[in-house]
Short mmCIF file of C-alpha atoms and ligand atoms in Angstrom, two decimals:
data_model
loop_
_atom_site.label_atom_id
_atom_site.label_comp_id
_atom_site.label_asym_id
_atom_site.label_seq_id
_atom_site.Cartn_x
_atom_site.Cartn_y
_atom_site.Cartn_z
CA UNK A 963 0.00 0.00 0.00
CA UNK A 964 0.98 3.61 -0.36
CA UNK A 965 2.54 4.97 2.85
CA UNK A 966 0.04 6.89 4.95
CA UNK A 967 2.44 8.71 7.25
CA UNK A 968 4.06 10.77 4.54
CA UNK A 969 2.44 12.85 1.81
CA UNK A 970 3.59 11.45 -1.48
CA UNK A 971 4.42 14.07 -4.08
CA UNK A 972 3.62 13.77 -7.74
CA UNK A 973 4.64 16.10 -10.53
CA UNK A 974 2.46 16.13 -13.64
CA UNK A 975 4.02 17.53 -16.82
CA UNK A 976 1.71 17.90 -19.79
CA UNK A 977 1.04 20.70 -22.27
CA UNK A 978 -2.66 19.91 -22.21
CA UNK A 979 -4.36 21.84 -19.42
CA UNK A 980 -7.26 19.36 -19.40
CA UNK A 981 -5.02 16.39 -18.77
CA UNK A 982 -3.19 18.25 -15.97
CA UNK A 983 -6.47 19.21 -14.34
CA UNK A 984 -7.98 15.72 -14.49
CA UNK A 985 -4.89 14.00 -13.12
CA UNK A 986 -4.45 16.62 -10.41
CA UNK A 987 -8.06 16.32 -9.28
CA UNK A 988 -8.07 12.52 -9.23
CA UNK A 989 -4.79 12.10 -7.42
CA UNK A 990 -5.36 14.93 -4.93
CA UNK A 991 -8.58 13.14 -3.95
CA UNK A 992 -6.47 10.07 -3.23
CA UNK A 993 -4.33 12.03 -0.78
CA UNK A 994 -1.35 12.89 -2.98
CA UNK A 995 0.24 16.30 -3.21
CA UNK A 996 0.15 17.07 -6.91
CA UNK A 997 2.23 19.71 -8.67
CA UNK A 998 1.63 20.49 -12.33
CA UNK A 999 3.44 22.26 -15.13
CA UNK A 1000 3.14 22.47 -18.91
CA UNK A 1001 6.83 22.75 -19.55
CA UNK A 1002 9.88 20.49 -19.11
CA UNK A 1003 12.25 23.29 -18.07
CA UNK A 1004 9.84 24.32 -15.37
CA UNK A 1005 9.55 20.69 -14.31
CA UNK A 1006 13.32 20.48 -13.91
CA UNK A 1007 13.27 23.57 -11.71
CA UNK A 1008 10.59 22.02 -9.51
CA UNK A 1009 12.58 18.77 -9.29
CA UNK A 1010 15.66 20.70 -8.22
CA UNK A 1011 13.88 22.48 -5.42
CA UNK A 1012 11.56 19.89 -3.85
CA UNK A 1013 11.64 16.15 -3.53
CA UNK A 1014 9.19 14.48 -5.88
CA UNK A 1015 8.33 10.79 -5.64
CA UNK A 1016 6.67 10.29 -8.99
CA UNK A 1017 6.80 12.21 -12.28
CA UNK A 1018 3.96 11.70 -14.73
CA UNK A 1019 4.96 13.21 -18.04
CA UNK A 1020 3.55 13.59 -21.48
CA UNK A 1021 5.84 12.49 -24.27
CA UNK A 1022 5.23 15.02 -27.01
CA UNK A 1023 5.47 18.61 -25.83
CA UNK A 1024 6.21 21.75 -27.87
CA UNK A 1025 9.66 22.74 -26.55
CA UNK A 1026 11.50 19.94 -24.81
CA UNK A 1027 10.22 16.37 -25.07
CA UNK A 1028 9.17 14.06 -22.28
CA UNK A 1029 12.02 11.69 -23.21
CA UNK A 1030 14.52 14.40 -22.20
CA UNK A 1031 12.72 14.87 -18.91
CA UNK A 1032 12.82 11.12 -18.23
CA UNK A 1033 16.55 11.15 -18.95
CA UNK A 1034 17.01 14.07 -16.56
CA UNK A 1035 15.08 12.32 -13.80
CA UNK A 1036 17.07 9.11 -14.24
CA UNK A 1037 20.35 10.97 -13.97
CA UNK A 1038 19.49 13.43 -11.23
CA UNK A 1039 16.56 12.12 -9.23
CA UNK A 1040 17.36 8.44 -8.89
CA UNK A 1041 14.92 8.06 -6.04
CA UNK A 1042 11.89 9.07 -8.13
CA UNK A 1043 9.69 7.02 -10.43
CA UNK A 1044 8.36 8.00 -13.86
CA UNK A 1045 5.17 7.26 -15.73
CA UNK A 1046 4.94 8.40 -19.34
CA UNK A 1047 1.69 9.46 -21.00
CA UNK A 1048 1.29 9.48 -24.74
CA UNK A 1049 -1.43 10.36 -27.12
CA UNK A 1050 0.35 8.67 -29.99
CA UNK A 1051 0.96 5.14 -28.92
CA UNK A 1052 3.71 3.39 -30.75
CA UNK A 1053 5.67 0.39 -29.70
CA UNK A 1054 8.94 2.22 -30.39
CA UNK A 1055 8.24 5.20 -28.14
CA UNK A 1056 6.99 2.97 -25.35
CA UNK A 1057 10.06 0.79 -25.64
CA UNK A 1058 12.32 3.81 -25.67
CA UNK A 1059 10.64 5.35 -22.63
CA UNK A 1060 10.91 2.15 -20.62
CA UNK A 1061 14.50 1.66 -21.77
CA UNK A 1062 15.56 5.03 -20.44
CA UNK A 1063 13.79 4.49 -17.18
CA UNK A 1064 10.04 5.16 -17.27
CA UNK A 1065 8.34 2.78 -14.91
CA UNK A 1066 5.19 2.52 -16.96
CA UNK A 1067 3.17 4.28 -19.63
CA UNK A 1068 -0.42 5.33 -20.09
CA UNK A 1069 -2.05 5.79 -23.46
CA UNK A 1070 -4.50 8.67 -23.88
CA UNK A 1071 -7.37 8.48 -23.25
CA UNK A 1072 -6.97 6.49 -20.04
CA UNK A 1073 -9.51 5.70 -17.36
CA UNK A 1074 -9.18 6.73 -13.75
CA UNK A 1075 -8.66 3.09 -12.85
CA UNK A 1076 -5.77 2.78 -15.27
CA UNK A 1077 -4.23 5.90 -13.76
CA UNK A 1078 -4.61 4.67 -10.17
CA UNK A 1079 -3.24 1.26 -11.06
CA UNK A 1080 -0.12 2.71 -12.66
CA UNK A 1081 0.43 5.13 -9.76
CA UNK A 1082 0.04 2.36 -7.19
CA UNK A 1083 2.49 0.19 -9.10
CA UNK A 1084 5.03 3.02 -9.18
CA UNK A 1085 4.73 3.66 -5.44
CA UNK A 1086 4.97 -0.05 -4.63
CA UNK A 1087 8.20 -0.18 -6.59
CA UNK A 1088 9.47 2.95 -4.87
CA UNK A 1089 8.68 1.58 -1.43
CA UNK A 1090 10.50 -1.63 -2.24
CA UNK A 1091 13.61 0.08 -3.59
CA UNK A 1092 13.72 2.47 -0.63
CA UNK A 1093 13.53 -0.47 1.77
CA UNK A 1094 16.43 -2.15 -0.02
CA UNK A 1095 18.37 1.09 0.10
CA UNK A 1096 17.97 1.51 3.84
CA UNK A 1097 18.96 -2.15 4.29
CA UNK A 1098 22.01 -1.51 2.09
CA UNK A 1099 22.91 1.39 4.32
CA UNK A 1100 22.74 -0.78 7.43
CA UNK A 1101 24.79 -3.52 5.76
CA UNK A 1102 27.38 -1.01 4.63
CA UNK A 1103 27.71 0.41 8.15
CA UNK A 1104 27.95 -3.03 9.70
CA UNK A 1105 30.64 -4.12 7.26
CA UNK A 1106 32.90 -1.29 8.41
CA UNK A 1107 32.01 -1.37 12.11
CA UNK A 1108 30.10 1.89 12.05
CA UNK A 1109 27.30 1.96 14.60
CA UNK A 1110 24.50 4.45 14.01
CA UNK A 1111 20.84 4.34 13.14
CA UNK A 1112 19.79 7.90 13.98
CA UNK A 1113 18.46 9.96 11.09
CA UNK A 1114 21.52 12.20 11.08
CA UNK A 1115 23.85 9.20 10.90
CA UNK A 1116 21.72 7.54 8.21
CA UNK A 1117 22.23 10.63 6.10
CA UNK A 1118 25.98 10.61 6.77
CA UNK A 1119 26.20 6.92 5.92
CA UNK A 1120 24.33 7.47 2.69
CA UNK A 1121 26.78 10.23 1.74
CA UNK A 1122 29.70 8.01 2.74
CA UNK A 1123 28.42 5.18 0.61
CA UNK A 1124 27.95 7.50 -2.37
CA UNK A 1125 31.44 8.92 -1.90
CA UNK A 1126 32.88 5.40 -1.92
CA UNK A 1127 31.41 4.86 -5.38
CA UNK A 1128 33.39 7.74 -6.87
CA UNK A 1129 37.03 8.71 -6.97
CA UNK A 1130 36.42 12.35 -5.95
CA UNK A 1131 38.29 14.18 -3.25
CA UNK A 1132 36.37 14.03 0.03
CA UNK A 1133 36.43 16.46 2.93
CA UNK A 1134 35.12 15.06 6.22
CA UNK A 1135 34.09 17.55 8.85
CA UNK A 1136 33.42 16.57 12.45
CA UNK A 1137 34.35 17.39 16.03
CA UNK A 1138 37.15 15.45 17.59
CA UNK A 1139 36.35 11.75 18.10
CA UNK A 1140 33.25 11.66 15.88
CA UNK A 1141 34.66 8.88 13.69
CA UNK A 1142 36.30 10.76 10.82
CA UNK A 1143 38.99 8.16 10.29
CA UNK A 1144 36.47 5.34 10.51
CA UNK A 1145 34.45 7.00 7.72
CA UNK A 1146 37.59 7.60 5.62
CA UNK A 1147 38.50 3.92 5.91
CA UNK A 1148 34.99 2.85 4.94
CA UNK A 1149 35.19 5.05 1.83
CA UNK A 1150 38.51 3.55 0.82
CA UNK A 1151 37.74 -0.10 1.54
CA UNK A 1152 34.35 0.13 -0.17
CA UNK A 1153 35.86 1.67 -3.30
CA UNK A 1154 37.54 0.21 -6.36
CA UNK A 1155 40.85 1.17 -4.71
CA UNK A 1156 40.31 -1.26 -1.82
CA UNK A 1157 43.16 -3.56 -2.80
CA UNK A 1158 45.69 -0.68 -2.86
CA UNK A 1159 46.90 0.97 0.38
CA UNK A 1160 44.97 3.33 2.65
CA UNK A 1161 47.56 5.66 4.17
CA UNK A 1162 46.41 7.76 7.15
CA UNK A 1163 48.47 10.77 8.19
CA UNK A 1164 47.84 13.23 10.98
CA UNK A 1165 49.17 16.51 9.59
CA UNK A 1166 49.44 18.12 13.01
CA UNK A 1167 51.50 15.25 14.45
CA UNK A 1168 54.41 15.62 12.00
CA UNK A 1169 56.65 18.68 12.43
CA UNK A 1170 56.36 21.12 9.55
CA UNK A 1171 60.03 20.65 8.67
CA UNK A 1172 59.50 16.92 8.12
CA UNK A 1173 56.01 16.91 6.62
CA UNK A 1174 57.12 17.61 3.06
CA UNK A 1175 59.72 14.85 2.93
CA UNK A 1176 57.42 12.42 4.72
CA UNK A 1177 54.59 13.09 2.28
CA UNK A 1178 56.50 13.36 -0.98
CA UNK A 1179 59.75 11.48 -0.32
CA UNK A 1180 63.22 12.81 -1.07
CA UNK A 1181 66.25 12.12 -3.22
CA UNK A 1182 69.70 11.32 -1.92
CA UNK A 1183 71.54 14.48 -0.89
CA UNK A 1184 68.42 16.67 -0.80
CA UNK A 1185 69.29 17.75 2.75
CA UNK A 1186 71.66 16.76 5.54
CA UNK A 1187 70.82 13.23 6.51
CA UNK A 1188 69.24 12.29 3.16
CA UNK A 1189 71.63 9.37 2.57
CA UNK A 1190 69.41 7.59 0.09
CA UNK A 1191 66.33 8.03 -2.07
CA UNK A 1192 63.14 7.61 -0.06
CA UNK A 1193 59.52 7.22 -1.08
CA UNK A 1194 56.92 9.36 0.63
CA UNK A 1195 53.41 8.56 1.81
CA UNK A 1196 51.99 9.71 -1.51
CA UNK A 1197 54.08 7.18 -3.45
CA UNK A 1198 53.11 4.46 -0.95
CA UNK A 1199 49.45 5.29 -1.47
CA UNK A 1200 49.69 5.11 -5.29
CA UNK A 1201 46.54 3.45 -6.62
CA UNK A 1202 44.89 3.81 -3.22
CA UNK A 1203 43.86 6.62 -0.89
CA UNK A 1204 45.67 9.01 1.38
CA UNK A 1205 43.88 10.33 4.46
CA UNK A 1206 45.12 13.72 5.65
CA UNK A 1207 43.72 14.37 9.10
CA UNK A 1208 43.70 17.88 10.60
CA UNK A 1209 44.30 19.43 7.21
CA UNK A 1210 43.73 22.89 8.72
CA UNK A 1211 47.08 22.57 10.46
CA UNK A 1212 49.16 22.56 7.28
CA UNK A 1213 51.27 25.58 6.43
CA UNK A 1214 50.58 27.79 3.43
CA UNK A 1215 53.57 26.41 1.54
CA UNK A 1216 52.34 22.84 2.11
CA UNK A 1217 48.89 23.91 0.91
CA UNK A 1218 50.44 25.15 -2.33
CA UNK A 1219 52.15 21.79 -2.82
CA UNK A 1220 48.94 19.86 -2.19
CA UNK A 1221 47.16 22.06 -4.68
CA UNK A 1222 49.79 21.28 -7.27
CA UNK A 1223 49.37 17.54 -6.71
CA UNK A 1224 45.64 17.85 -7.16
CA UNK A 1225 46.11 19.79 -10.37
CA UNK A 1226 48.99 17.85 -11.93
CA UNK A 1227 48.34 14.42 -10.42
CA UNK A 1228 52.10 14.20 -10.01
CA UNK A 1229 54.56 14.58 -7.14
CA UNK A 1230 58.10 15.91 -6.91
CA UNK A 1231 60.31 14.36 -4.25
CA UNK A 1232 62.18 16.87 -2.09
CA UNK A 1233 65.32 17.72 -4.07
CA UNK A 1234 64.01 15.89 -7.14
CA UNK A 1235 63.96 17.39 -10.62
CA UNK A 1236 61.36 15.16 -12.21
CA UNK A 1237 57.80 14.66 -11.21
CA UNK A 1238 56.21 11.25 -11.06
CA UNK A 1239 52.61 10.62 -12.00
CA UNK A 1240 50.56 9.24 -9.19
CA UNK A 1241 46.98 8.15 -8.85
CA UNK A 1242 45.92 8.81 -5.28
CA UNK A 1243 42.53 9.67 -3.95
CA UNK A 1244 42.80 12.36 -1.31
CA UNK A 1245 40.47 12.24 1.68
CA UNK A 1246 40.93 15.03 4.19
CA UNK A 1247 39.43 15.69 7.60
CA UNK A 1248 39.11 18.67 9.86
CA UNK A 1249 37.45 19.64 13.12
CA UNK A 1250 37.67 23.31 12.20
CA UNK A 1251 35.35 25.26 9.94
CA UNK A 1252 37.70 25.54 6.95
CA UNK A 1253 35.61 28.22 5.31
CA UNK A 1254 36.12 30.44 8.37
CA UNK A 1255 39.88 29.89 8.07
CA UNK A 1256 39.60 30.79 4.38
CA UNK A 1257 37.91 34.06 5.38
CA UNK A 1258 40.71 34.79 7.82
CA UNK A 1259 43.19 33.95 5.04
CA UNK A 1260 44.67 31.09 7.03
CA UNK A 1261 43.64 28.47 4.51
CA UNK A 1262 43.89 28.78 0.75
CA UNK A 1263 40.55 29.24 -0.88
CA UNK A 1264 41.54 27.43 -4.08
CA UNK A 1265 42.71 24.40 -2.11
CA UNK A 1266 39.54 24.42 -0.02
CA UNK A 1267 37.37 24.12 -3.15
CA UNK A 1268 39.61 21.39 -4.55
CA UNK A 1269 39.34 19.36 -1.35
CA UNK A 1270 35.66 19.99 -0.78
CA UNK A 1271 34.36 18.25 -3.93
CA UNK A 1272 32.36 15.81 -1.81
CA UNK A 1273 31.81 16.85 1.78
CA UNK A 1274 30.64 14.68 4.63
CA UNK A 1275 29.47 16.10 7.94
CA UNK A 1276 29.77 13.89 10.98
CA UNK A 1277 27.28 14.98 13.63
CA UNK A 1278 28.49 15.27 17.23
CA UNK A 1279 27.50 12.34 19.43
CA UNK A 1280 25.12 14.43 21.58
CA UNK A 1281 22.97 14.97 18.48
CA UNK A 1282 22.69 11.31 17.59
CA UNK A 1283 19.82 10.39 19.96
CA UNK A 1284 19.55 6.68 20.66
CA UNK A 1285 22.86 5.99 18.93
CA UNK A 1286 24.40 6.74 22.34
CA UNK A 1287 22.66 3.66 23.72
CA UNK A 1288 23.55 1.53 20.69
CA UNK A 1289 27.20 2.54 20.99
CA UNK A 1290 27.18 1.96 24.76
CA UNK A 1291 25.90 -1.54 24.17
CA UNK A 1292 28.41 -2.14 21.37
CA UNK A 1293 31.46 -0.99 23.38
CA UNK A 1294 30.27 -2.82 26.52
CA UNK A 1295 30.17 -6.09 24.60
CA UNK A 1296 33.47 -5.33 22.87
CA UNK A 1297 35.45 -4.57 26.03
CA UNK A 1298 33.91 -7.18 28.31
CA UNK A 1299 34.76 -9.78 25.68
CA UNK A 1300 38.25 -8.39 25.20
CA UNK A 1301 38.94 -8.30 28.94
CA UNK A 1302 37.36 -11.71 29.55
CA UNK A 1303 34.77 -10.27 31.93
CA UNK A 1304 31.07 -10.84 32.29
CA UNK A 1305 29.09 -8.24 30.32
CA UNK A 1306 27.86 -5.63 32.81
CA UNK A 1307 24.39 -4.13 32.84
CA UNK A 1308 23.88 -0.36 33.13
CA UNK A 1309 21.11 0.95 35.38
CA UNK A 1310 18.40 3.12 33.84
CA UNK A 1311 19.78 6.12 35.71
CA UNK A 1312 23.30 5.52 34.45
CA UNK A 1313 22.02 5.27 30.88
CA UNK A 1314 20.09 8.50 31.39
CA UNK A 1315 23.35 10.19 32.41
CA UNK A 1316 24.94 8.82 29.24
CA UNK A 1317 22.13 10.26 27.15
CA UNK A 1318 22.19 13.67 28.85
CA UNK A 1319 25.93 14.13 28.97
CA UNK A 1320 27.29 16.44 26.25
CA UNK A 1321 30.21 14.22 25.16
CA UNK A 1322 32.82 16.82 24.16
CA UNK A 1323 35.13 13.97 23.07
CA UNK A 1324 32.32 12.25 21.18
CA UNK A 1325 32.49 8.53 20.31
CA UNK A 1326 36.12 8.23 21.39
CA UNK A 1327 35.22 9.56 24.84
CA UNK A 1328 32.28 7.14 25.13
CA UNK A 1329 34.51 4.26 24.11
CA UNK A 1330 37.15 5.24 26.69
CA UNK A 1331 34.58 5.71 29.47
CA UNK A 1332 33.17 2.24 28.91
CA UNK A 1333 36.60 0.67 28.59
CA UNK A 1334 37.61 2.19 31.92
CA UNK A 1335 34.39 1.23 33.70
CA UNK A 1336 34.86 -2.39 32.64
CA UNK A 1337 38.51 -2.41 33.73
CA UNK A 1338 37.72 -0.84 37.10
CA UNK A 1339 34.51 -2.66 38.04
CA UNK A 1340 33.97 -6.24 38.97
CA UNK A 1341 30.34 -5.70 39.77
CA UNK A 1342 27.99 -6.71 37.00
CA UNK A 1343 25.63 -3.81 37.78
CA UNK A 1344 26.84 -0.38 36.78
CA UNK A 1345 25.12 2.59 38.40
CA UNK A 1346 25.64 6.36 38.47
CA UNK A 1347 28.36 6.28 41.19
CA UNK A 1348 30.45 4.01 38.93
CA UNK A 1349 30.62 6.67 36.23
CA UNK A 1350 33.56 9.08 35.92
CA UNK A 1351 33.29 12.08 38.30
CA UNK A 1352 32.88 14.60 35.50
CA UNK A 1353 29.87 12.79 34.11
CA UNK A 1354 28.30 12.44 37.55
CA UNK A 1355 28.89 16.10 38.16
CA UNK A 1356 27.30 17.06 34.86
CA UNK A 1357 24.38 14.77 35.63
CA UNK A 1358 23.88 16.51 38.95
CA UNK A 1359 24.16 19.90 37.38
CA UNK A 1360 21.92 19.08 34.48
CA UNK A 1361 19.26 17.29 36.43
CA UNK A 1362 17.69 20.68 37.00
CA UNK A 1363 15.70 21.99 39.90
CA UNK A 1364 13.16 19.26 40.19
CA UNK A 1365 14.80 17.08 42.80
CA UNK A 1366 14.16 16.87 46.51
CA UNK A 1367 16.80 17.71 49.07
CA UNK A 1368 16.84 14.06 50.16
CA UNK A 1369 17.58 12.91 46.62
CA UNK A 1370 20.41 15.37 46.15
CA UNK A 1371 21.81 14.44 49.58
CA UNK A 1372 21.76 10.74 48.77
CA UNK A 1373 23.42 11.27 45.42
CA UNK A 1374 26.11 13.34 47.09
CA UNK A 1375 26.67 10.73 49.80
CA UNK A 1376 27.00 8.03 47.13
CA UNK A 1377 29.53 10.09 45.25
CA UNK A 1378 31.59 10.70 48.38
CA UNK A 1379 31.51 6.97 49.15
CA UNK A 1380 32.76 6.16 45.67
CA UNK A 1381 35.57 8.68 46.01
CA UNK A 1382 36.83 6.95 49.20
CA UNK A 1383 36.35 3.42 47.91
CA UNK A 1384 33.37 2.84 50.13
CA UNK A 1385 35.27 3.52 53.34
CA UNK A 1386 32.41 4.62 55.61
CA UNK A 1387 34.61 6.24 58.30
CA UNK A 1388 36.36 8.41 55.72
CA UNK A 1389 33.07 9.27 54.05
CA UNK A 1390 31.47 10.26 57.37
CA UNK A 1391 34.43 12.49 58.11
CA UNK A 1392 34.14 14.28 54.77
CA UNK A 1393 30.39 14.65 55.19
CA UNK A 1394 30.77 16.04 58.69
CA UNK A 1395 28.43 13.48 60.26
CA UNK A 1396 29.08 10.46 62.47
CA UNK A 1397 29.05 6.89 61.19
CA UNK A 1398 25.72 6.12 62.81
CA UNK A 1399 23.99 9.00 60.98
CA UNK A 1400 25.61 7.88 57.74
CA UNK A 1401 24.30 4.33 58.27
CA UNK A 1402 20.82 5.72 58.90
CA UNK A 1403 20.90 7.74 55.72
CA UNK A 1404 22.18 4.81 53.69
CA UNK A 1405 19.31 2.62 54.86
CA UNK A 1406 17.24 4.33 52.20
CA UNK A 1407 19.35 2.95 49.41
CA UNK A 1408 20.62 -0.34 50.69
N1 LIG B 1185 29.86 5.26 14.61
C1 LIG B 1185 30.83 4.57 15.21
N2 LIG B 1185 30.66 3.27 15.49
C2 LIG B 1185 31.62 2.56 16.13
N3 LIG B 1185 32.79 3.07 16.52
C3 LIG B 1185 33.03 4.35 16.27
C4 LIG B 1185 32.07 5.17 15.59
N4 LIG B 1185 32.59 6.39 15.46
C5 LIG B 1185 33.81 6.37 16.03
N5 LIG B 1185 34.08 5.14 16.51
C6 LIG B 1185 35.30 4.77 17.23
O1 LIG B 1185 35.69 5.90 18.01
C7 LIG B 1185 37.09 6.09 17.97
C8 LIG B 1185 37.40 7.46 17.38
O2 LIG B 1185 37.10 7.46 15.99
P1 LIG B 1185 38.05 8.17 14.91
O3 LIG B 1185 39.48 8.01 15.25
O4 LIG B 1185 37.58 7.73 13.57
O5 LIG B 1185 37.59 9.68 15.19
P2 LIG B 1185 38.18 11.04 14.57
O6 LIG B 1185 36.99 11.87 14.26
O7 LIG B 1185 39.13 10.72 13.48
O8 LIG B 1185 38.93 11.66 15.82
P3 LIG B 1185 40.01 12.87 15.84
O9 LIG B 1185 39.23 14.12 15.59
O10 LIG B 1185 40.51 12.83 17.24
O11 LIG B 1185 41.04 12.56 14.81
C9 LIG B 1185 37.66 4.94 17.17
O12 LIG B 1185 38.04 3.91 18.04
C10 LIG B 1185 36.47 4.50 16.31
O13 LIG B 1185 36.57 3.16 15.97
MG1 LIG B 1186 41.18 11.22 13.47
#
């Protein structure tokens, strides 16, 4: 059946006003949102600005033909279906329309039933292909160990998958620890270059004076200590991909050299006179807004546009909703298995803290927190006091002004106990109460 939760959009393109009116009336009655136009160029404009599920187009129109529109849709709106209408039925035109991607065709005059049947068929097909696509996305993510089912991550994964199918330069933007390298690897290993090397380099970790020779190699005698010819990372990555992390940290002179490689597809070794052709896909990553650096003239504009052919935005963890829970589960299994420990269970409250925390270090921070909890705890139940102090503190701070004094007191007592390894005498001393009072208070939780 046609999905009820979403309004399905149909674009009708026909130079006959009567046909447009009849189709619009009939399909609007069936709950579709129907746009109409008499002209293919107009249709293309509509397709560029809103997402259309189905295009119903006439074949013979005065300026541009329906065949051209079908071709346009197939190339640019792969997620839309097409039904062709024709007043001059001929086997050839029908065959041609179907060959270039029309789902179906209707011959004028057609009955309402024929119209509904064709529309239903198109939407059934669309639903099926969209289901496959979302399954493909999940499979793709799973293959490369990327956990994420939130809408924002689905979008990122779709872009990542698309990028892997091309050889274009990719710029990945994301805060620290959001998984930029993981995404870069997925692009490489899912591409036709998978059997050639993936070479990751952190531009900020190599001193400026060494970066050039490390990246491009050098010839014997190029500088003191260059006793022999050496290949650089670019030569190693030939046929494969190079991943330049923290690209914003490169100097202007390095940026000029990278630009030249992108333009010439060739590298000069340091001290070398001849360039060598190389075929390397460049994937870069940054946690800074490069365009802002361009404005401040700290990053070359021409290089920015060369690197930013395909751009992928990795959302921060705090914006990924339930992915936090999925990742918590994933890392808990991973580290308990790795450390040969029983898989712990997080209390509801602890999971709530995980969901509310703002995760400045993103997925890497979550991974480290869980790793440490599993190393430090032998108890199978993990509760708020077992979490790192900063997270507990944030939880306290962020839990707002809706808690009773008793609740806040208990939470504080628990935190103090954790900080002194459950030594009640020490805890009582810090709290400024005697042990008996502490025992009384703890009765409420034990
Ligand atoms: N969606 C995810 N699913 C599973 N693991 C993830 C995911 N995202 C990141 N990780 C893991 O988190 C850690 C950090 O990821 P990665 O090194 O790719 O981040 P980054 O954005 O490159 O970080 P930095 O900005 O510090 O360079 C890695 O161990 C990675 O495997
Ligand atoms: Mg990284």
